[in-house]
Amino acid sequence: MKNLDLSLYLVTDKSDDVEKFLKTIEEGIKGGVSVVQIREKTAETLDFYDLALKVKEITRKYNVPLIINDRVDVALAIDADGVHVGQTDLPCDVTRKLIGDDKILGVSASTIEEARKAEKDGADYIGTGAVFPTATKDDAPKITKKDLKDVADSINIPVVAIGGITLENAHELKDTGIAGLSVVSAIMSAENPKKASEELLNIFNS
Amino acid sequence: MKNLDLSLYLVTDKSDDVEKFLKTIEEGIKGGVSVVQIREKTAETLDFYDLALKVKEITRKYNVPLIINDRVDVALAIDADGVHVGQTDLPCDVTRKLIGDDKILGVSASTIEEARKAEKDGADYIGTGAVFPTATKDDAPKITKKDLKDVADSINIPVVAIGGITLENAHELKDTGIAGLSVVSAIMSAENPKKASEELLNIFNS
């Protein structure tokens, strides 16, 4: 198992304003973000690649792992630290072969079966949700806190919770056995991303 | 330079009906299609991967190269014969590094400058268009027959013409120095894809 600090896992949203986007990521890291995942579902490949190179400059500066969502080619092209695949992306075992053993591989899994399969197929961690209602990904399966705990208890790799996590509800995820909180809007849309990150991390660590 | 027969280069359209889609490709190959490129701009990655595996069964059976549009990861995952990238996909030189020297690399280029850069950066062939009005890709740059010939004359790698080529207008591309005709609708939407392929190849070879 890789030595991964998943405690505050930032997933980015669409980068309409690149300068603001990069500034938000940097402020988030200053506030305690421990992993950054870039997720671009509609960007042209070249734009995704260019953006990922820019984000990598920041993550390298702060020594925080950079994960690319879905696009294994973009991850390899920029030599990212890892890839995150969902259930409609490349299969976990195929992805592991493409990226090799050293890179981080995360998999979205909302059931025990999916989580166990991902662990068997080479995942380093699991993202499980949505634990709360979310506008970012409204087609994500909804799960309960018990589901989350069941998934975390069923495997030996760490689980991060994702989906609608805010400063107001994050405390509800205590005692679910998770290794971290994964958020999009709670940091990307925060007026003060650094402060939001500090507060989320405080809640998680308390 | 790789030993590539580009004379009739089929680019697929969106695969709504997979069975019909596969049948059309096979009939096209029987009629003389010499290269197949799968182009899926909106599919989920897993669907693209599954489809590409199915098309590969056909192209291997007839010993025809299979090229994947844009998605280098899908190409590597299914061990396709090559990749085709446009000007908004991964850069040509980056793509060449990812796929290695043995796989085929095609690049869309509509100007002499783009074509020369692609040749320098490791492309095996160039796709140039749109030579005729097309509904498949209405944002493609429009070029004249003279532009096409100028691109073909400016580089040492082969050029295929693409964009709105039909049985009615294909003869207009004579004496442009191209190595082949690239079509989507002329075969994918043909009532008889085998016959359409035979006729297109006859026009090209005449």
Short mmCIF file of C-alpha atoms in Angstrom, two decimals, chain B residues 9-204:
data_model
loop_
_atom_site.label_atom_id
_atom_site.label_comp_id
_atom_site.label_asym_id
_atom_site.label_seq_id
_atom_site.Cartn_x
_atom_site.Cartn_y
_atom_site.Cartn_z
CA TYR B 9 -9.63 5.05 -44.94
CA LEU B 10 -12.89 4.62 -43.03
CA VAL B 11 -13.62 6.85 -40.03
CA THR B 12 -16.62 5.64 -38.05
CA ASP B 13 -19.45 7.78 -36.76
CA LYS B 14 -21.37 7.45 -33.48
CA SER B 15 -22.31 3.83 -32.79
CA ASP B 16 -25.96 3.99 -31.76
CA ASP B 17 -26.69 0.50 -33.06
CA VAL B 18 -23.55 -1.51 -32.30
CA GLU B 19 -24.52 -4.61 -34.28
CA LYS B 20 -25.24 -2.59 -37.42
CA PHE B 21 -22.11 -0.52 -36.80
CA LEU B 22 -19.89 -3.61 -36.71
CA LYS B 23 -21.61 -5.12 -39.74
CA THR B 24 -21.07 -1.91 -41.71
CA ILE B 25 -17.36 -1.90 -40.87
CA GLU B 26 -16.99 -5.53 -41.92
CA GLU B 27 -18.83 -4.95 -45.20
CA GLY B 28 -16.69 -1.87 -45.83
CA ILE B 29 -13.54 -3.92 -45.34
CA LYS B 30 -14.87 -6.59 -47.71
CA GLY B 31 -15.36 -3.81 -50.25
CA GLY B 32 -11.80 -2.54 -49.89
CA VAL B 33 -11.52 -0.35 -46.77
CA SER B 34 -7.78 -0.45 -45.96
CA VAL B 35 -7.74 1.37 -42.59
CA VAL B 36 -10.42 1.75 -39.89
CA GLN B 37 -10.44 4.64 -37.44
CA ILE B 38 -12.89 4.67 -34.52
CA ARG B 39 -13.98 8.16 -33.56
CA GLU B 40 -16.18 8.51 -30.47
CA LYS B 41 -16.35 12.01 -29.09
CA THR B 42 -19.11 11.60 -26.52
CA ALA B 43 -18.99 7.95 -25.41
CA GLU B 44 -18.13 6.94 -21.88
CA THR B 45 -14.57 5.59 -21.80
CA LEU B 46 -15.73 2.07 -20.92
CA ASP B 47 -18.15 2.03 -23.86
CA PHE B 48 -15.41 3.25 -26.21
CA TYR B 49 -13.07 0.56 -24.87
CA ASP B 50 -15.68 -2.20 -25.25
CA LEU B 51 -16.57 -1.04 -28.77
CA ALA B 52 -12.92 -0.83 -29.80
CA LEU B 53 -12.33 -4.41 -28.63
CA LYS B 54 -15.23 -5.55 -30.82
CA VAL B 55 -13.99 -3.63 -33.86
CA LYS B 56 -10.50 -5.05 -33.30
CA GLU B 57 -11.86 -8.58 -33.71
CA ILE B 58 -13.00 -7.60 -37.20
CA THR B 59 -9.93 -5.64 -38.26
CA ARG B 60 -7.60 -8.42 -37.08
CA LYS B 61 -9.63 -10.99 -39.01
CA TYR B 62 -9.07 -9.04 -42.24
CA ASN B 63 -5.59 -7.79 -41.31
CA VAL B 64 -6.60 -4.14 -41.59
CA PRO B 65 -5.04 -1.56 -39.23
CA LEU B 66 -7.25 -0.18 -36.45
CA ILE B 67 -6.66 3.43 -35.43
CA ILE B 68 -8.20 5.12 -32.38
CA ASN B 69 -9.15 8.79 -32.61
CA ASP B 70 -7.86 11.05 -29.81
CA ARG B 71 -7.94 8.55 -26.93
CA VAL B 72 -4.38 7.30 -26.62
CA ASP B 73 -5.40 5.47 -23.43
CA VAL B 74 -8.08 3.47 -25.24
CA ALA B 75 -5.61 2.70 -28.05
CA LEU B 76 -3.02 1.42 -25.56
CA ALA B 77 -5.65 -0.47 -23.54
CA ILE B 78 -6.86 -2.48 -26.55
CA ASP B 79 -3.42 -2.59 -28.24
CA ALA B 80 -4.73 -0.86 -31.36
CA ASP B 81 -2.46 -0.43 -34.37
CA GLY B 82 -2.36 3.31 -33.97
CA VAL B 83 -3.77 6.65 -32.91
CA HIS B 84 -5.07 9.67 -34.79
CA VAL B 85 -4.85 13.07 -33.10
CA GLY B 86 -6.28 16.40 -34.16
CA GLN B 87 -5.00 19.87 -33.40
CA THR B 88 -7.00 20.00 -30.14
CA ASP B 89 -5.92 16.54 -28.91
CA LEU B 90 -2.62 15.58 -27.26
CA PRO B 91 0.36 17.09 -29.11
CA CYS B 92 1.89 14.86 -31.79
CA ASP B 93 5.30 14.55 -30.11
CA VAL B 94 3.73 13.72 -26.72
CA THR B 95 1.53 11.11 -28.39
CA ARG B 96 4.50 9.52 -30.16
CA LYS B 97 6.28 9.15 -26.81
CA LEU B 98 3.22 7.48 -25.27
CA ILE B 99 2.63 4.97 -28.08
CA GLY B 100 6.25 4.20 -29.01
CA ASP B 101 7.81 4.03 -32.47
CA ASP B 102 6.00 0.99 -33.80
CA LYS B 103 2.40 2.17 -33.66
CA ILE B 104 0.86 4.25 -36.43
CA LEU B 105 0.40 7.93 -35.66
CA GLY B 106 -1.86 10.09 -37.80
CA VAL B 107 -2.41 13.82 -37.38
CA SER B 108 -5.09 16.14 -38.74
CA ALA B 109 -3.48 19.12 -40.41
CA SER B 110 -5.16 21.69 -42.63
CA THR B 111 -2.14 23.90 -43.36
CA ILE B 112 1.41 23.37 -44.60
CA GLU B 113 2.72 24.58 -41.25
CA GLU B 114 0.65 22.08 -39.26
CA ALA B 115 1.59 19.27 -41.65
CA ARG B 116 5.33 20.02 -41.49
CA LYS B 117 5.22 20.24 -37.70
CA ALA B 118 3.40 16.90 -37.49
CA GLU B 119 5.94 15.26 -39.81
CA LYS B 120 8.78 16.62 -37.67
CA ASP B 121 7.03 15.49 -34.47
CA GLY B 122 6.64 11.87 -35.55
CA ALA B 123 3.45 11.52 -37.60
CA ASP B 124 3.24 8.63 -40.08
CA TYR B 125 0.53 10.25 -42.18
CA ILE B 126 -1.61 13.39 -42.32
CA GLY B 127 -5.37 13.74 -42.64
CA THR B 128 -6.28 16.95 -44.44
CA GLY B 129 -9.66 18.55 -44.93
CA ALA B 130 -12.43 19.33 -45.11
CA VAL B 131 -12.16 19.07 -48.88
CA PHE B 132 -15.95 19.22 -49.34
CA PRO B 133 -18.76 20.50 -47.10
CA THR B 134 -19.55 17.94 -44.40
CA ALA B 135 -22.20 17.51 -41.74
CA THR B 136 -20.08 15.08 -39.68
CA LYS B 137 -17.64 17.70 -38.44
CA ASP B 138 -18.97 21.13 -39.30
CA ASP B 139 -16.26 22.96 -37.35
CA ALA B 140 -13.49 21.49 -39.53
CA PRO B 141 -11.47 24.04 -41.53
CA LYS B 142 -12.49 24.23 -45.19
CA ILE B 143 -9.72 23.84 -47.72
CA THR B 144 -9.46 23.94 -51.54
CA LYS B 145 -8.06 21.26 -53.82
CA LYS B 146 -5.03 23.51 -54.26
CA ASP B 147 -4.55 23.69 -50.46
CA LEU B 148 -4.71 19.88 -50.35
CA LYS B 149 -2.09 19.53 -53.10
CA ASP B 150 0.13 22.15 -51.42
CA VAL B 151 0.02 20.20 -48.13
CA ALA B 152 0.76 16.91 -49.91
CA ASP B 153 3.66 18.50 -51.82
CA SER B 154 5.15 20.05 -48.68
CA ILE B 155 5.86 16.85 -46.75
CA ASN B 156 7.34 13.39 -47.27
CA ILE B 157 4.67 11.45 -45.38
CA PRO B 158 1.39 10.45 -47.07
CA VAL B 159 -1.76 12.57 -46.95
CA VAL B 160 -5.35 11.36 -46.93
CA ALA B 161 -8.14 13.74 -47.90
CA ILE B 162 -11.19 13.94 -45.64
CA GLY B 163 -14.46 15.82 -45.41
CA GLY B 164 -17.63 15.29 -47.38
CA ILE B 165 -16.11 12.88 -49.92
CA THR B 166 -18.85 11.01 -51.82
CA LEU B 167 -19.16 8.76 -54.85
CA GLU B 168 -20.17 11.86 -56.79
CA ASN B 169 -17.27 14.17 -55.92
CA ALA B 170 -14.33 11.80 -55.17
CA HIS B 171 -13.05 12.07 -58.77
CA GLU B 172 -12.38 15.80 -58.22
CA LEU B 173 -9.45 14.87 -55.94
CA LYS B 174 -7.40 13.39 -58.80
CA ASP B 175 -3.94 14.90 -59.26
CA THR B 176 -3.78 16.24 -55.70
CA GLY B 177 -1.02 13.82 -54.71
CA ILE B 178 -3.04 12.15 -51.94
CA ALA B 179 -2.46 8.60 -50.73
CA GLY B 180 -6.10 7.90 -50.06
CA LEU B 181 -9.67 8.91 -49.49
CA SER B 182 -10.99 9.14 -45.95
CA VAL B 183 -14.74 8.91 -45.55
CA VAL B 184 -17.37 8.65 -42.85
CA SER B 185 -20.92 8.90 -44.21
CA ALA B 186 -20.10 7.64 -47.73
CA ILE B 187 -19.63 4.20 -46.20
CA MET B 188 -21.22 4.34 -42.71
CA SER B 189 -24.52 5.68 -44.12
CA ALA B 190 -24.45 3.70 -47.38
CA GLU B 191 -27.28 1.27 -48.08
CA ASN B 192 -24.64 -1.15 -49.30
CA PRO B 193 -21.32 -0.35 -47.55
CA LYS B 194 -19.42 -3.06 -49.48
CA LYS B 195 -20.52 -1.70 -52.85
CA ALA B 196 -19.88 1.90 -51.77
CA SER B 197 -16.35 0.93 -50.71
CA GLU B 198 -15.68 -0.87 -53.99
CA GLU B 199 -16.85 2.12 -55.98
CA LEU B 200 -14.85 4.63 -53.93
CA LEU B 201 -11.73 2.52 -54.32
CA ASN B 202 -12.34 2.24 -58.07
CA ILE B 203 -12.60 6.01 -58.36
CA PHE B 204 -9.42 6.47 -56.33
#
